[in-house]
Amino acid sequence: MENRNEQVDVVVVGGGPGGSTVATLLARRGHSVVLLEKEKFPRYQIGESLLPATVHGVCKLLGVTEEMEAAGFMYKRGGSFRWGTNPVPWNFLFSISPEFSGPTSNAYQVERARFDEILLRNAARNGVDVREECDVTGALQADGRVTGVSYRDADGGEHQISAAYVVDASGNRSSLWRATGGERKYSEHFQNVAVFGYFNGGGRLPEPNSGNILCEAFDEGWLWYIPLTDDLTSVGAVISRENASQIQGDKEAALMKFIGRSSYVKDMMNDAKRVDDDSMYGEVRIRKDYSYANTRFHAPGIVLIGDAACFIDPVFSTGVHLATYAGVLAARSLNSVLDKSVSEERAFAEFEGRYRREYSVFYEFLSSFYHMDQAEDSYFWQARKVTNLSESSFESFVSLVAGGYSQERVLTEGAQVAERFARSAEDLALAAERTGGMDTDSGQRMKHLFSAPVVRDVMEEMNALQANSGEATEVIEPPLLEGGLVPTGDGLGWAEPVPVAG
């Protein structure tokens, strides 16, 4: 073994959106973070349809908004569904949601290879030690606690890293989650298989909805039709486990057969040709989309996010949303525990409570959405029922599928939270001068800065001042969970609720 004595605050396993998010927000607070990614970026990944909560919330907080705009990703105003008893497709616009009206009323359809690389490189720029082509082989444990990981690098070298915490963001295929001591419970209702590929020359919905995702139900399941560029389209069929035998053998023939069962997707593909070159899009793939949730999302020394923790049926494109939101929640808990401002038990109870709440509401809604004998009004009413939002049924539906159910300002007001982080950073820079802790290395400087007692006092004082100032309605959120914590003003940690004088 090499590097036996390497020690960091946090090791993040997996460089997808969840891993890059948590790593970046930990490094922002001055903690030492190593991110281990098995593959070399850019690499292929499915899950191409984003929600506004990710684009205007998390991406804004991460500081990648300008890169996202410059990437020229397909503009997504909402979605179109041929679902239920109505034979005519029905549409929704994100602008209907009170949380995402105005300039935040869109998302993107993204090529995940490009999107994920934007987030990973941004993590490196923020001080994360990103190591690609590093395959994690196991968790290190001592006295009932995860204390690090072992991994193999691209040259076959074996290494170990010790860490105060490990974040498993390695997806559904890794076994690292077993270190929590929990089990993976699969849904009895959502046990589907997806077969999908990529096509050039497919049609587009009429403007201004040409960038919308189109989902169409048919007898054995449903189809997605996602425009990634003006010419490239992601097309997939999600079918029940009972019909999975139909895709054995010739995957392309099976996909085309399912497309032929549709009405609208079939017509959109009259002039389309499947990409069959040696690029990342030149293969028809199969994925087992069995929904599941682990019984434990964390244990001493380890926390799970994204598909390592849970997975839900992809009809509403919630994969990246759940992963990045979990990354924010995990970063808050880890930042607070490492800074010794909140106990480990309290911080991770807040993480798991909020994460399971978000997963559960999508699961409950989807359980009713798969009943095809209803009109769309019934689905809207069910969305209001499961979210318990005060807005109309249709608005509740759009708020849910846009990622706004939690009402967290970090998701719905990303620009304001990012601005508060920038102001806090300026104040902390001044505090650093008072502590005299100005090292030449910026990462170490921030680490010393945040660990200094005087700076923690400044942070607490700032939060208290915000709670009792005219900015209270902008900064302070009520607890989401009964007896729970609230986000700090910069969105990167937890704090006890501050009573507001009545």
mmCIF file of C-alpha atoms in Angstrom, residues 342 345-351 353-354 476-487 493-499:
data_model
loop_
_atom_site.group_PDB
_atom_site.id
_atom_site.type_symbol
_atom_site.label_atom_id
_atom_site.label_comp_id
_atom_site.label_asym_id
_atom_site.label_seq_id
_atom_site.Cartn_x
_atom_site.Cartn_y
_atom_site.Cartn_z
ATOM 1 C CA VAL A 342 -23.880 21.300 15.538
ATOM 2 C CA GLU A 345 -26.491 13.272 15.658
ATOM 3 C CA ARG A 346 -28.527 16.438 15.180
ATOM 4 C CA ALA A 347 -26.897 17.427 11.881
ATOM 5 C CA PHE A 348 -27.402 14.061 10.184
ATOM 6 C CA ALA A 349 -30.910 13.648 11.516
ATOM 7 C CA GLU A 350 -31.721 16.896 9.671
ATOM 8 C CA PHE A 351 -29.987 15.624 6.524
ATOM 9 C CA GLY A 353 -35.207 13.829 7.481
ATOM 10 C CA ARG A 354 -35.168 16.364 4.661
ATOM 11 C CA ILE A 476 -34.221 33.088 7.919
ATOM 12 C CA GLU A 477 -36.292 30.056 6.982
ATOM 13 C CA PRO A 478 -38.591 28.282 9.413
ATOM 14 C CA PRO A 479 -37.641 24.707 10.341
ATOM 15 C CA LEU A 480 -38.823 22.230 7.715
ATOM 16 C CA LEU A 481 -38.973 19.389 10.242
ATOM 17 C CA GLU A 482 -40.596 19.547 13.634
ATOM 18 C CA GLY A 483 -37.956 20.549 16.157
ATOM 19 C CA GLY A 484 -35.404 20.703 13.350
ATOM 20 C CA LEU A 485 -32.617 22.989 12.247
ATOM 21 C CA VAL A 486 -32.567 25.822 9.703
ATOM 22 C CA PRO A 487 -30.005 26.646 6.999
ATOM 23 C CA GLY A 493 -24.533 24.901 7.168
ATOM 24 C CA TRP A 494 -27.174 24.299 9.827
ATOM 25 C CA ALA A 495 -28.151 26.491 12.753
ATOM 26 C CA GLU A 496 -30.641 26.331 15.560
ATOM 27 C CA PRO A 497 -33.760 28.376 14.843
ATOM 28 C CA VAL A 498 -33.500 31.892 16.259
ATOM 29 C CA PRO A 499 -36.714 33.027 17.961
#
